Every structure is written in structure tokens, then in C-alpha cells.
Amino acid sequence: MRAFVLTAPGQYAVHEVPVPVAAPGEAVVDVERVGVCGTDVEFYSGAMAYLHQGHSSYPMRLGHEWSGRVAAVGAGVDPVWVGRRVMGDTMLGCGACRRCRRGHQHVCEKRQEVGIRGERAGALAEQLAVPVSSLHVLPDSVDAVLGALVEPGGNALRAARAAAVGPGDRALVLGPGTIGLLVAMFLRAAGAEVHLMGRGDNSPAFAHELGFEYMWTEESLPDLPFDAIVDASNAVQLPDMALRLVEPGGRLVYVGLAGAPSRIDTRTLVLKDVTAVGILSASPGLDDTIRAYADGSVDPRPLVAATVGLEEVGPVLAGERPVGAGPGPKIHVDPRSG
């Protein structure tokens, strides 16, 4: 089968590789859509911390936001899975440690991460093998495009819920990329008044197209009380800015990661009686995200700017926009095309 393989920083190729075989407890999936993520870009540049911590190494196959259809199953797996449309959890815990037993497999010390960590091949290929325990069934109303948006959506849903806002509350999202916009959609679905802050490029116009009235830059941000602030950016200075801006008694949610340590003054955190929450992984939010997409309360389709084949993944990772791409921040890949 064909697969996109990253061989070193900035070096890649589409290779013919052996088709996966389902081990006991696993399923092989025909991949239909894969989202290109900021984490993939970090592996492409060589900046991803896992490379320097020994959790990941080249060559590697990227792709952790995906959807597809089960083609085969291994020993011990109910054959009823064959033919089901699915997406999969990125985080694969060991299943035996204290964290896994408590339902926190996404922070298991020995976890694998599909297309990211522990030499678990990702979905930028025609087929993918994963544990059947990681699969989530997609209803008919959630097609391949929406299915590949469930994983980032799960992160966003968890961040929005951690903000704990609803009607009568005002929330600010820092960083209107894929995750930030998804967070904004879930906050809006909860009934909050949603504001976004980004850079002064095309973000304001696109946010308005999505129905968000309040889009600001750091310079234009009005002096308003924000009951919750979600930092979905990679800017090192914004976690501290969020703490300074949030209302006393409010909530801060950190879901973005900066390339260098970002610092906050915990004295301010205490004196403002603020709750701060960190969000890693979509795992606990996947099923509810699927339901939100299925019932239409959140529609992330406009976020997808273009769909490309495996041969075009390299240029996308290098920062090139596909010809004819729309304004959205997300690029999808159809491994079967081309």
C-alpha cells in the first residue's frame, strides 16, 4: 500500500509499504480521511519535543485525526466490526497501570500515540492497524470529513466544558486556529457569548463567516469582563495575559502549547481565586463530540479548506496552501486519491 513517510526533518516520500495485518485485539481500517495537525508540522520541522525525549524517531508515519471503515479484524475481535465506519482514539494506554485502571489512559506513562509516539504507525496511508478498543463507531450522519474532525473536536469539547460557561457568561478564546474555532463552536452551543482574539490577517473575516460577531486582535481587545478564557494558541506570552484578563472567580483553560516555557504568576491566580485547567487529549470527549456532530449542534465542516492526496502532504507540512484552498485552517488528506 501507499504511505506518507517522514524520514528526517523536512524530508519525506510516499513509499510502497507492507499492508498491515491485524494482531490479536486489533482491526485494520481502510482510511478515508486524515487531518493534518500542528503536531505533524512540528515533526516535519524537527521541533517536536518527543523527538528529543526519545518517545519518537524517524522514519515515521504521521496522522492521528482520521476516519475510515473496518476492513479486517484480528483474533479475539468480534467479526461484527468489519464494515463499520469508525474513527479512533489517538492515545493507547498500556491498560494495566494505575492511570489506565482509573480511566486515564491518555496520560499513561507507557502510552503509544497513533502517528506520534511509541512507533505506532499513523493514518497517512491507505490502511491503518489499531486496537479495536480504541475505535468509536460513526453514525450515518457523521461522514468521513466530520469523522476526521472528531479527534480535534474532542480536545475542543473538553476545553469548552472546562470553561464551565453558559447563558449570561462571556468567554474569550485566544488563537482562532482549528482547536480555537472548535472551542468557540462548543462554547456557543453552550449558550455563552463568545469572543475570539487572533492576529490581524484573514482570521476576522473567516470568524464572521462562521457567525462569530466578536473577533479582536491583542491591540483592539475591549476592556470587558471575561468569565472564562481558553488559550488555544502557541504564543508564549498569552497564558499570562489570560490570567491578567480573566474575571476574579473565573476559569482559565490551557489547551495550546508554546514552543518555550510559558509562565504565570501564581500569586495572581490565588488572589483572583481563579481555577486553571490543562487539557491534554480528546479521549474522554470523543463520544460526546460524535453526538454533537450527529445532531448538528456543532458543524465544523467550514474549517476544512482543502482535501489533498498523499503526494501533496509534504508541501502542506512545509506551509504551502493547496491551490484553490478555502479560508479554513484545516487541510484534509484522502490517502486513496492520486
Rosetta silent file (secondary structure, phi, psi, omega in degrees, C-alpha in Angstrom):
SEQUENCE: MRAFVLTAPGQYAVHEVPVPVAAPGEAVVDVERVGVCGTDVEFYSGAMAYLHQGHSSYPMRLGHEWSGRVAAVGAGVDPVWVGRRVMGDTMLGCGACRRCRRGHQHVCEKRQEVGIRGERAGALAEQLAVPVSSLHVLPDSVDAVLGALVEPGGNALRAARAAAVGPGDRALVLGPGTIGLLVAMFLRAAGAEVHLMGRGDNSPAFAHELGFEYMWTEESLPDLPFDAIVDASNAVQLPDMALRLVEPGGRLVYVGLAGAPSRIDTRTLVLKDVTAVGILSASPGLDDTIRAYADGSVDPRPLVAATVGLEEVGPVLAGERPVGAGPGPKIHVDPRSG
SCORE:     score description
SCORE:     0.000 S_00000001
   1 L     0.000  164.816  177.900    0.000    0.000    0.000 S_00000001
   2 E   -91.043  140.341  179.323    0.998    3.664   -0.313 S_00000001
   3 E  -148.154  144.748  174.007    2.000    5.619    2.784 S_00000001
   4 E   -85.001  123.462 -176.869    3.485    9.033    3.519 S_00000001
   5 E  -122.115  124.895  175.614    6.730    8.540    5.416 S_00000001
   6 E   -91.840  117.928 -172.297    8.668   11.306    7.146 S_00000001
   7 E  -100.377  -19.628  179.533   12.327   10.259    7.071 S_00000001
   8 E  -172.765  168.573  177.350   14.020   13.290    8.695 S_00000001
   9 L   -54.316  122.767  178.389   13.201   16.945    9.349 S_00000001
  10 L    75.765    4.520 -177.805   11.960   18.335    6.034 S_00000001
  11 E  -122.082  134.341 -173.306   12.498   15.015    4.237 S_00000001
  12 E  -159.398  167.983  174.436    9.708   12.706    3.147 S_00000001
  13 E  -162.953  156.793  169.996    8.447   10.374    0.455 S_00000001
  14 E   -94.889  113.473 -174.557    5.366    8.386   -0.485 S_00000001
  15 E  -107.473  156.424  163.918    6.505    4.780   -0.192 S_00000001
  16 E   -86.792  120.743 -177.854    5.072    1.400   -1.010 S_00000001
  17 L  -126.814  160.912  178.626    4.950   -0.370    2.360 S_00000001
  18 L   -61.736  143.003  175.947    3.572   -3.721    3.525 S_00000001
  19 L   -68.326  146.159  179.922   -0.145   -3.732    4.259 S_00000001
  20 L   -72.572  150.515  175.523   -0.886   -4.011    7.980 S_00000001
  21 L  -116.298  132.402 -177.590   -2.061   -7.286    9.469 S_00000001
  22 L   -71.504  115.939  173.690   -4.474   -7.204   12.396 S_00000001
  23 L   -74.574  168.430  175.896   -2.809   -8.598   15.511 S_00000001
  24 L   -52.700  130.871 -179.733   -4.992  -10.160   18.218 S_00000001
  25 L    84.300    0.519 -177.186   -7.338   -7.477   19.527 S_00000001
  26 E  -110.353  166.201  172.405   -6.715   -5.191   16.539 S_00000001
  27 E  -129.708  147.917  170.756   -8.607   -4.033   13.475 S_00000001
  28 E  -103.066  130.392 -174.673   -7.317   -2.941   10.075 S_00000001
  29 E  -115.409  134.922  167.645   -9.108    0.139    8.756 S_00000001
  30 E   -78.241  113.606 -173.837   -9.381    1.456    5.202 S_00000001
  31 E   -78.253  131.219 -179.589   -8.509    5.118    5.790 S_00000001
  32 E  -107.969  -37.397  178.739  -10.835    7.640    4.132 S_00000001
  33 E  -145.305  145.830  176.619   -9.777   10.997    5.596 S_00000001
  34 E  -138.296  133.798  175.354   -6.863   12.301    7.674 S_00000001
  35 E   -91.449  138.423  173.585   -6.423   15.760    9.148 S_00000001
  36 L   -87.070  128.124 -170.833   -3.038   17.483    9.060 S_00000001
  37 L  -116.801  160.838  176.091   -2.316   18.811   12.543 S_00000001
  38 H   -59.520  -31.204  175.884    0.103   21.273   14.112 S_00000001
  39 H   -62.323  -39.866  177.886    1.799   18.318   15.813 S_00000001
  40 H   -62.029  -39.021  178.678    2.558   16.875   12.365 S_00000001
  41 H   -63.799  -37.830  178.565    4.143   20.196   11.383 S_00000001
  42 H   -65.825  -37.042  175.035    6.369   20.029   14.487 S_00000001
  43 H   -66.980  -38.920  178.740    7.581   16.574   13.461 S_00000001
  44 H   -61.756  -41.731 -178.675    8.237   17.887    9.965 S_00000001
  45 H   -79.229  -19.374 -176.456   10.352   20.749   11.333 S_00000001
  46 L    89.928    4.730 -176.008   12.079   18.564   13.920 S_00000001
  47 L   -86.781  -13.307 -174.656   10.888   20.751   16.796 S_00000001
  48 L   -59.947  127.850 -173.729    8.514   18.208   18.363 S_00000001
  49 H   -59.531  -34.619 -178.863    9.647   17.533   21.950 S_00000001
  50 H   -57.117  -30.879  179.112    9.018   13.768   21.690 S_00000001
  51 H   -63.820  -34.094 -175.988   11.889   13.529   19.208 S_00000001
  52 H   -92.571  -12.102  178.818   14.280   14.887   21.811 S_00000001
  53 H   -99.227   -0.890  178.826   12.780   12.908   24.704 S_00000001
  54 L    84.055    7.609  179.882   13.168    9.520   22.992 S_00000001
  55 L   -84.386  -20.936 -177.343    9.421    8.920   22.552 S_00000001
  56 L  -140.959  156.804  178.292    9.519    9.246   18.750 S_00000001
  57 L  -158.067  157.620  174.808   12.066    8.815   15.976 S_00000001
  58 L   -84.730  153.559   -5.581   12.379    8.886   12.204 S_00000001
  59 L   -73.688  152.916 -179.964   11.320    7.330    9.929 S_00000001
  60 E  -146.488  155.177  177.098    7.713    7.717   10.999 S_00000001
  61 L  -109.465  117.217 -177.221    4.227    7.698    9.555 S_00000001
  62 L   -82.320  176.841  173.043    2.133   10.636   10.719 S_00000001
  63 L   113.604  102.044  179.637   -1.648   11.021   11.005 S_00000001
  64 L  -127.246   -1.992  174.262   -3.786   10.876   14.142 S_00000001
  65 E  -109.404  100.289 -169.152   -7.002   12.651   13.086 S_00000001
  66 E  -146.629  165.092  170.456   -8.696   10.103   10.877 S_00000001
  67 E  -146.136  158.547 -179.401  -11.822    8.220    9.838 S_00000001
  68 E  -178.253 -162.631 -177.238  -12.394    5.099    7.791 S_00000001
  69 E  -130.329  134.141 -178.369  -14.075    1.716    7.529 S_00000001
  70 E   -67.140  126.524 -178.317  -13.001   -1.523    9.220 S_00000001
  71 E  -103.239  -29.233 -177.396  -11.664   -3.969    6.632 S_00000001
  72 E  -160.541  158.428  178.213  -10.453   -6.852    8.806 S_00000001
  73 E  -132.800  156.574  179.710  -10.060   -7.875   12.438 S_00000001
  74 L   -91.897 -176.463 -178.885   -7.580   -9.989   14.358 S_00000001
  75 L   -59.977  140.013  177.238   -8.034  -12.911   16.710 S_00000001
  76 L    84.722    1.209 -179.804  -10.403  -12.309   19.597 S_00000001
  77 L  -106.396  132.621  179.417  -12.294   -9.490   17.861 S_00000001
  78 L   -60.433  125.209 -179.379  -15.999   -9.830   17.072 S_00000001
  79 H   -60.184  -13.818  179.732  -16.378  -10.014   13.249 S_00000001
  80 H   -61.298  -19.419  178.298  -19.327   -7.604   13.532 S_00000001
  81 H   -66.777  -28.164 -176.772  -16.744   -4.815   13.441 S_00000001
  82 L   -62.261  127.840 -179.686  -15.976   -5.495    9.763 S_00000001
  83 L    94.465  -11.762 -179.613  -17.632   -2.864    7.586 S_00000001
  84 L   -73.275  142.168  173.210  -18.277   -0.394   10.408 S_00000001
  85 E   -85.499  131.117 -169.986  -17.425    3.254    9.852 S_00000001
  86 E  -144.278  162.843  159.686  -15.121    4.423   12.629 S_00000001
  87 E  -127.929  172.524 -174.507  -12.643    6.935   13.966 S_00000001
  88 E  -135.513  147.929  174.409  -10.040    6.153   16.564 S_00000001
  89 L   -66.751  138.302  177.235   -8.595    7.451   19.812 S_00000001
  90 L   -73.711  -36.819 -171.340   -5.032    8.684   19.440 S_00000001
  91 E   -88.947  121.262 -178.636   -3.993    7.686   22.961 S_00000001
  92 E  -118.910   96.230 -179.639   -3.346    3.984   23.551 S_00000001
  93 L   -73.619  167.671 -178.775   -2.584    3.275   27.199 S_00000001
  94 L   -71.439  -24.037  177.343   -0.914    0.120   28.478 S_00000001
  95 L    86.399   -8.435 -174.520   -4.169   -0.944   30.118 S_00000001
  96 L  -117.205  -20.461 -174.354   -2.510   -2.240   33.287 S_00000001
  97 L   -78.681  171.329 -178.788   -1.143    0.764   35.205 S_00000001
  98 H   -58.533  -41.549 -178.948   -2.957    2.747   37.886 S_00000001
  99 H   -65.013  -44.363  178.878   -3.802    5.570   35.473 S_00000001
 100 H   -63.114  -42.523 -179.285   -5.286    3.230   32.885 S_00000001
 101 H   -64.350  -24.744  179.046   -7.314    1.390   35.513 S_00000001
 102 L   -92.113    7.223  178.146   -8.745    4.744   36.617 S_00000001
 103 L    84.487   17.076 -178.949   -9.789    5.631   33.067 S_00000001
 104 L  -113.303   47.527 -177.287   -6.886    7.970   32.391 S_00000001
 105 H   -63.626  -21.351 -177.841   -5.167    6.008   29.639 S_00000001
 106 H   -71.970  -10.885  174.087   -4.486    9.267   27.777 S_00000001
 107 H  -120.643   20.284  174.626   -1.832   10.144   30.387 S_00000001
 108 L   -59.873  133.044 -178.351   -0.431    6.632   30.790 S_00000001
 109 L   -63.509  -28.919 -176.704    3.342    6.842   31.123 S_00000001
 110 L  -101.899   15.170 -173.905    3.771    3.903   28.734 S_00000001
 111 L   -65.390  151.208  163.381    1.162    5.001   26.215 S_00000001
 112 E   -98.234  154.674  174.543    1.504    4.857   22.480 S_00000001
 113 E  -129.845  122.601 -174.738    0.024    7.658   20.390 S_00000001
 114 L   -57.510  122.348  178.452   -1.123    6.838   16.863 S_00000001
 115 L    72.395   10.094 -174.905    1.161    8.577   14.373 S_00000001
 116 L  -134.414  -52.131 -166.420    3.024   10.339   17.177 S_00000001
 117 E  -138.746  142.847  173.292    4.614    8.251   19.908 S_00000001
 118 L    78.155   24.216  176.671    5.897    4.754   20.538 S_00000001
 119 L    60.668   26.008  175.160    6.403    3.714   16.899 S_00000001
 120 L   -88.869  110.376 -174.978    2.644    3.302   16.374 S_00000001
 121 L   -58.380  141.425 -179.313    2.133    3.995   12.654 S_00000001
 122 L   -91.702 -171.779 -167.433   -0.302    6.778   11.794 S_00000001
 123 L   -93.655    2.792  178.047   -3.106    7.115    9.303 S_00000001
 124 L   -78.578   65.643 -177.560   -1.336    8.823    6.377 S_00000001
 125 E  -162.715  168.783 -179.045   -1.616    5.576    4.449 S_00000001
 126 L   -71.381  -27.507  177.640   -4.246    3.568    2.661 S_00000001
 127 E  -138.677  159.047 -176.237   -4.719    1.317    5.692 S_00000001
 128 E  -143.624  137.705  175.030   -4.113    1.522    9.429 S_00000001
 129 E  -109.205  127.926 -179.959   -3.959   -1.093   12.195 S_00000001
 130 E  -143.967  158.746  173.790   -5.161   -0.094   15.681 S_00000001
 131 E   -61.426  136.893 -179.488   -6.574   -1.811   18.780 S_00000001
 132 H   -64.143  -24.193  178.909  -10.313   -2.309   18.374 S_00000001
 133 H   -66.211  -16.503 -179.682  -10.700   -0.916   21.898 S_00000001
 134 H   -91.071   -5.510 -173.648   -9.656    2.492   20.536 S_00000001
 135 E   -84.894  147.128  174.988  -12.380    2.627   17.872 S_00000001
 136 E  -128.504  127.350 -176.631  -15.550    4.722   18.034 S_00000001
 137 E   -74.317  137.602  177.871  -18.424    3.972   15.654 S_00000001
 138 L  -100.765  129.336  175.011  -19.642    6.819   13.442 S_00000001
 139 L   -71.695  167.488 -177.008  -23.370    7.150   12.707 S_00000001
 140 L   -59.180  -30.853 -177.610  -24.546    7.716    9.145 S_00000001
 141 L   -75.887   -7.473  177.675  -24.957   11.457    9.773 S_00000001
 142 L  -110.859   97.256 -175.874  -21.220   11.775   10.537 S_00000001
 143 L   -78.768 -172.714 -175.326  -19.436   11.299    7.223 S_00000001
 144 H   -62.182  -37.960 -179.761  -15.703   10.837    6.612 S_00000001
 145 H   -64.101  -50.208  177.694  -14.978   14.578    6.766 S_00000001
 146 H   -64.075  -37.415 -179.693  -16.718   15.012   10.112 S_00000001
 147 H   -59.361  -38.851  179.239  -15.220   11.747   11.333 S_00000001
 148 L   -76.729   -6.915  175.829  -11.694   13.064   10.814 S_00000001
 149 L  -100.707    1.712  179.696  -12.680   16.168   12.800 S_00000001
 150 H   -69.582  -41.347 -176.957  -13.791   14.208   15.865 S_00000001
 151 H   -62.953  -52.528  175.112  -10.297   13.954   17.361 S_00000001
 152 H   -63.566  -32.690  178.161   -9.569   17.714   17.358 S_00000001
 153 H   -64.170  -34.215  178.022  -13.195   18.255   18.318 S_00000001
 154 H   -64.442  -39.582  174.321  -12.786   16.100   21.405 S_00000001
 155 H   -61.449  -44.497 -177.658   -9.971   18.317   22.630 S_00000001
 156 H   -66.906  -42.179  178.799  -12.105   21.381   21.977 S_00000001
 157 H   -60.396  -44.163  179.572  -15.188   19.962   23.663 S_00000001
 158 H   -63.181  -38.900  178.505  -13.189   19.159   26.800 S_00000001
 159 H   -65.869  -42.555  179.703  -11.735   22.674   26.820 S_00000001
 160 H   -64.336  -41.183  178.489  -15.171   24.241   26.398 S_00000001
 161 H   -66.836  -35.786  178.420  -16.612   22.146   29.206 S_00000001
 162 H   -65.728  -26.210  177.317  -13.703   23.047   31.471 S_00000001
 163 H   -68.805  -24.682  172.875  -14.569   26.711   30.909 S_00000001
 164 L    54.100   49.589  178.739  -17.901   25.976   32.610 S_00000001
 165 L  -118.370  161.494  178.583  -19.845   28.804   30.968 S_00000001
 166 L  -157.719 -157.102 -179.972  -23.378   29.104   29.674 S_00000001
 167 L   -54.622  134.732 -178.639  -26.097   31.665   29.021 S_00000001
 168 L    90.149   -9.159  179.100  -25.222   35.033   30.543 S_00000001
 169 L  -100.886  154.736  178.083  -21.480   34.277   30.578 S_00000001
 170 E  -119.077  128.441 -178.738  -18.796   35.793   28.367 S_00000001
 171 E  -122.654  147.253  177.718  -15.863   33.685   27.141 S_00000001
 172 E  -121.239  130.358  175.937  -12.698   34.622   25.255 S_00000001
 173 E  -110.215  124.860  178.080  -10.769   32.194   23.055 S_00000001
 174 E   -97.437  119.601  178.983   -7.137   33.030   22.305 S_00000001
 175 L    97.880   90.289 -177.365   -5.919   31.618   18.991 S_00000001
 176 L   -87.367   47.315  170.212   -8.549   31.110   16.240 S_00000001
 177 L   -83.198 -161.392 -177.592   -6.915   28.080   14.644 S_00000001
 178 H   -56.994  -51.855 -177.233   -8.662   24.731   14.282 S_00000001
 179 H   -66.198  -43.863 -179.266   -8.822   23.993   18.009 S_00000001
 180 H   -60.080  -43.282  179.516   -9.670   27.571   18.953 S_00000001
 181 H   -68.890  -37.321  175.426  -12.529   27.763   16.471 S_00000001
 182 H   -64.370  -42.117  175.777  -13.840   24.383   17.548 S_00000001
 183 H   -57.691  -45.732 -179.866  -13.736   25.536   21.182 S_00000001
 184 H   -59.326  -39.575  179.014  -15.660   28.650   20.157 S_00000001
 185 H   -64.129  -42.299  179.488  -18.293   26.488   18.446 S_00000001
 186 H   -70.446  -36.494  175.769  -18.785   24.348   21.554 S_00000001
 187 H   -63.779  -41.901  178.075  -18.908   27.429   23.800 S_00000001
 188 H   -62.747  -41.599  179.173  -21.532   28.948   21.515 S_00000001
 189 H   -63.047  -26.347  177.922  -23.541   25.727   21.621 S_00000001
 190 L   -81.410   -7.024  176.373  -23.476   26.022   25.433 S_00000001
 191 L    98.544    3.094 -178.628  -25.067   29.465   25.172 S_00000001
 192 L   -78.010  155.650  168.602  -22.097   31.669   26.087 S_00000001
 193 E   -80.700  119.337 -169.915  -21.234   34.979   24.441 S_00000001
 194 E  -109.019  129.725  173.624  -18.051   34.088   22.576 S_00000001
 195 E  -117.923  147.745  176.318  -15.160   36.413   21.709 S_00000001
 196 E  -125.744  147.080  175.721  -12.009   35.412   19.802 S_00000001
 197 E  -128.471  127.451  178.837   -8.588   37.034   19.699 S_00000001
 198 L  -147.333 -162.776  177.946   -6.060   36.418   16.944 S_00000001
 199 L   -86.720  165.190 -175.153   -3.718   38.160   14.598 S_00000001
 200 L   -86.478   47.614  177.688   -4.882   40.744   12.082 S_00000001
 201 L  -100.179 -126.929 -179.063   -4.752   38.517    8.987 S_00000001
 202 L   -88.460   -0.788 -175.474   -7.764   36.770    7.466 S_00000001
 203 H   -57.288  -44.589 -177.942   -8.993   35.444   10.798 S_00000001
 204 H   -58.370  -45.639 -178.053  -11.620   38.167   11.431 S_00000001
 205 H   -63.295  -42.586 -179.020  -13.386   37.664    8.109 S_00000001
 206 H   -67.869  -41.091  177.588  -13.446   33.886    8.470 S_00000001
 207 H   -59.805  -39.244  177.938  -14.679   34.072   12.069 S_00000001
 208 H   -65.492  -37.455  177.074  -17.507   36.327   10.904 S_00000001
 209 H   -61.139  -31.298  179.603  -18.371   33.794    8.189 S_00000001
 210 L   -82.474   -1.332  177.209  -18.733   31.222   10.960 S_00000001
 211 L    94.070   12.116  178.739  -21.171   33.500   12.747 S_00000001
 212 L   -94.696  119.152 -174.516  -18.866   34.899   15.422 S_00000001
 213 L   -79.014  -31.880 -169.698  -19.521   38.601   15.906 S_00000001
 214 E  -108.534   98.412  179.272  -16.678   39.421   18.260 S_00000001
 215 E  -125.462  124.250 -172.466  -13.230   38.941   16.722 S_00000001
 216 E  -129.258  163.672  164.568  -10.314   41.012   18.072 S_00000001
 217 L  -104.109  171.927  178.994   -6.570   41.438   17.916 S_00000001
 218 L   -59.618  -33.236 -178.214   -4.449   41.970   21.021 S_00000001
 219 L   -76.966  -30.981 -175.069   -4.453   45.697   20.244 S_00000001
 220 L   -98.497   -4.029 -176.335   -8.195   46.011   19.698 S_00000001
 221 L   -56.673  124.096 -177.573   -9.429   43.735   22.504 S_00000001
 222 L   -76.253  159.815  179.103  -12.014   45.704   24.502 S_00000001
 223 L   -83.162   85.616 -178.415  -11.942   46.114   28.270 S_00000001
 224 L  -124.421  153.258  174.863  -14.698   43.617   29.096 S_00000001
 225 L   -78.354  123.600  178.505  -15.158   41.141   31.924 S_00000001
 226 E  -109.314  119.130 -177.578  -14.431   37.606   30.678 S_00000001
 227 E   -73.957  -24.817  176.642  -15.815   34.835   32.875 S_00000001
 228 E  -149.937  144.905  176.086  -13.608   32.240   31.179 S_00000001
 229 E  -130.455  130.002  176.778  -10.619   32.373   28.851 S_00000001
 230 E  -110.532  120.068  176.486   -9.389   29.463   26.756 S_00000001
 231 E   -93.403  105.324  177.889   -5.817   29.685   25.489 S_00000001
 232 L  -110.751   23.276 -176.538   -5.689   27.649   22.277 S_00000001
 233 L  -100.296  176.794  171.577   -2.603   29.443   20.960 S_00000001
 234 L  -116.264   22.993 -177.613    1.100   28.604   20.803 S_00000001
 235 L   -89.703  126.617 -172.406    2.164   32.092   21.942 S_00000001
 236 L   -65.301  -25.346 -175.327    4.411   32.032   24.988 S_00000001
 237 L   -89.011  -14.746 -171.431    3.032   35.299   26.416 S_00000001
 238 H   -75.214  -30.213  175.336   -0.690   34.527   26.211 S_00000001
 239 H   -57.394  -39.836  177.897   -1.087   32.213   29.246 S_00000001
 240 H   -70.536  -39.928  177.749   -0.049   35.110   31.480 S_00000001
 241 H   -60.303  -40.920  179.074   -2.212   37.549   29.545 S_00000001
 242 H   -60.196  -41.947  179.348   -5.186   35.240   30.030 S_00000001
 243 H   -63.973  -38.677  179.636   -4.627   35.250   33.786 S_00000001
 244 H   -69.125  -31.783 -174.535   -4.488   39.028   33.848 S_00000001
 245 H   -86.682  -30.107 -171.957   -7.685   39.364   31.803 S_00000001
 246 E   -66.954  147.294  178.250   -9.961   36.757   33.367 S_00000001
 247 E   -65.179  144.125  170.348  -12.549   37.849   35.898 S_00000001
 248 E   -54.106  137.024 -175.462  -11.898   37.074   39.583 S_00000001
 249 E    80.561    2.120 -178.238  -13.573   33.788   40.346 S_00000001
 250 E   -86.282 -166.655 -176.477  -13.363   32.845   36.675 S_00000001
 251 E  -131.970  139.906  173.775  -11.762   29.951   34.852 S_00000001
 252 E  -112.922  136.839  176.703   -8.706   29.571   32.656 S_00000001
 253 E  -126.310  124.447 -179.697   -8.329   26.661   30.266 S_00000001
 254 E  -110.129  112.026  178.315   -4.978   25.899   28.670 S_00000001
 255 L  -121.443  -16.463  176.048   -5.153   23.643   25.609 S_00000001
 256 L   -87.052  158.527  179.318   -2.454   25.254   23.429 S_00000001
 257 L  -127.410  126.070  176.347    1.269   24.556   23.775 S_00000001
 258 L   -84.648  161.030  179.853    4.017   27.109   23.244 S_00000001
 259 L   -78.240   -9.716  178.292    7.428   26.183   21.850 S_00000001
 260 L  -137.044  161.932 -179.036    9.109   27.521   25.005 S_00000001
 261 L   -58.413  131.131  174.168    8.083   27.545   28.679 S_00000001
 262 L  -107.092  142.231 -171.552    5.252   29.969   29.363 S_00000001
 263 L  -123.504  145.252  172.365    4.921   31.342   32.879 S_00000001
 264 L  -126.492  157.397  178.268    2.124   32.682   35.044 S_00000001
 265 L   -92.555  107.485 -176.818    2.265   34.372   38.448 S_00000001
 266 H   -65.761  -18.272  174.250    0.502   32.014   40.843 S_00000001
 267 H   -63.266  -41.094  177.172    0.060   34.904   43.280 S_00000001
 268 H   -65.314  -40.479  178.246   -2.349   36.428   40.787 S_00000001
 269 H   -57.440  -44.879 -178.249   -4.059   33.063   40.371 S_00000001
 270 H   -70.793  -48.539 -174.474   -4.620   32.833   44.126 S_00000001
 271 H   -67.632  -23.947  175.352   -5.580   36.448   44.751 S_00000001
 272 L   -93.571   -2.869  179.276   -8.136   36.357   41.926 S_00000001
 273 L    54.912   48.030 -176.340   -9.463   32.958   43.102 S_00000001
 274 L   -96.639  141.802  172.730   -9.157   31.634   39.549 S_00000001
 275 E   -96.668  126.620  178.312   -9.457   27.996   38.513 S_00000001
 276 E  -115.355  132.623 -176.259   -6.884   26.916   35.901 S_00000001
 277 E  -128.163  135.492  172.891   -7.315   23.692   33.927 S_00000001
 278 E  -102.835  140.098 -178.909   -4.971   21.946   31.490 S_00000001
 279 L  -120.923  119.779  172.477   -6.407   19.816   28.680 S_00000001
 280 L  -125.173  121.148  171.080   -4.458   17.013   27.006 S_00000001
 281 L    88.520  147.503  176.845   -6.148   14.649   24.569 S_00000001
 282 L   -87.243   -9.976 -166.479   -9.585   14.183   23.141 S_00000001
 283 H   -45.108  -53.597 -176.531  -10.005   10.731   24.680 S_00000001
 284 H   -72.227   -6.307 -175.248  -12.689   11.470   27.318 S_00000001
 285 H  -114.243    6.600 -172.482  -14.658   13.641   24.870 S_00000001
 286 H   -66.438  -47.864 -176.675  -14.831   11.565   21.688 S_00000001
 287 H   -63.584  -41.947  179.844  -18.302   10.051   22.055 S_00000001
 288 H   -68.618  -30.468  175.746  -19.903   13.368   23.020 S_00000001
 289 H   -67.166  -43.537  176.916  -18.182   15.065   20.084 S_00000001
 290 H   -58.074  -42.772  179.490  -19.614   12.477   17.703 S_00000001
 291 H   -64.202  -40.394 -179.940  -23.063   13.135   19.166 S_00000001
 292 H   -64.842  -38.684  176.662  -22.670   16.909   18.771 S_00000001
 293 H   -68.655  -39.810 -176.611  -21.714   16.494   15.112 S_00000001
 294 H   -66.580  -38.064 -177.937  -24.515   13.999   14.527 S_00000001
 295 H   -89.796   -1.841  174.996  -27.249   16.227   15.967 S_00000001
 296 L    81.429    4.985  179.520  -25.891   19.341   14.232 S_00000001
 297 L   -67.973  -23.643  172.485  -25.337   21.379   17.393 S_00000001
 298 L  -133.865  127.853  179.647  -21.753   21.865   16.180 S_00000001
 299 L  -123.996  100.284 -177.342  -20.839   21.897   12.468 S_00000001
 300 L   -90.753    5.251 -175.582  -17.084   22.070   11.835 S_00000001
 301 H   -52.500  -41.273 -177.677  -17.201   21.398    8.080 S_00000001
 302 H   -62.289  -14.349  179.922  -16.254   25.000    7.109 S_00000001
 303 H   -70.052  -22.438 -177.245  -12.915   24.557    8.894 S_00000001
 304 E   -83.277  114.394 -176.206  -11.692   22.222    6.123 S_00000001
 305 E   -85.245  -31.500 -176.152  -10.051   24.355    3.431 S_00000001
 306 E  -165.065  158.763  173.293   -8.998   21.594    1.035 S_00000001
 307 E  -124.212  127.132 -174.678   -8.542   17.858    0.620 S_00000001
 308 E  -123.177  173.070  174.796   -5.321   16.600   -0.975 S_00000001
 309 L   -94.314  176.663 -177.828   -3.606   13.306   -1.786 S_00000001
 310 H   -59.549  -34.664 -176.875   -0.578   11.750   -0.120 S_00000001
 311 H   -66.531  -19.655 -177.614    1.799   13.326   -2.644 S_00000001
 312 H   -97.549    0.822 -177.509    0.739   16.808   -1.506 S_00000001
 313 H   -65.642  -42.605 -178.615    1.232   16.244    2.230 S_00000001
 314 H   -55.896  -53.453  177.027    4.880   17.341    2.225 S_00000001
 315 H   -58.561  -36.290  177.578    4.227   20.800    0.793 S_00000001
 316 H   -63.465  -43.697  178.156    1.306   21.246    3.224 S_00000001
 317 H   -62.980  -29.611  179.309    3.596   20.413    6.161 S_00000001
 318 L   -80.278   -3.411  175.611    6.062   22.954    4.787 S_00000001
 319 L   104.440    4.375  179.925    3.382   25.630    4.972 S_00000001
 320 L   -81.990  137.225  175.055    2.081   25.741    1.399 S_00000001
 321 L   -88.176  132.748  177.583   -1.638   26.235    0.865 S_00000001
 322 L   -60.774  147.887  177.629   -3.143   23.952   -1.782 S_00000001
 323 L   -59.644  131.053  178.595   -4.329   25.661   -4.950 S_00000001
 324 L    81.466    7.529 -178.936   -7.951   26.658   -4.573 S_00000001
 325 L   -64.328  144.253  175.733   -7.974   26.173   -0.792 S_00000001
 326 L   -78.744 -172.031 -174.253  -10.728   27.909    1.136 S_00000001
 327 L   -81.244  -10.081 -176.329  -10.215   30.145    4.162 S_00000001
 328 L   -65.662  161.286 -177.060  -10.412   27.415    6.812 S_00000001
 329 L   -86.552  -11.500 -170.926   -7.362   26.365    8.850 S_00000001
 330 E  -104.669  133.200  172.646   -7.616   22.596    8.342 S_00000001
 331 E  -108.892  130.863  176.200   -6.257   20.527    5.445 S_00000001
 332 E  -104.894  158.309  179.137   -7.532   17.008    4.968 S_00000001
 333 E  -124.752  134.016  170.685   -5.906   14.126    3.136 S_00000001
 334 L  -107.761  101.642 -175.849   -7.606   11.346    1.173 S_00000001
 335 L   -63.496  -15.410 -177.373   -4.967    8.583    1.028 S_00000001
 336 L   -87.386  -11.703 -177.360   -6.887    6.802   -1.719 S_00000001
 337 L   -85.324  158.948  177.217   -6.673    9.680   -4.204 S_00000001
 338 L    82.324    0.000    0.000   -3.898   10.177   -6.730 S_00000001
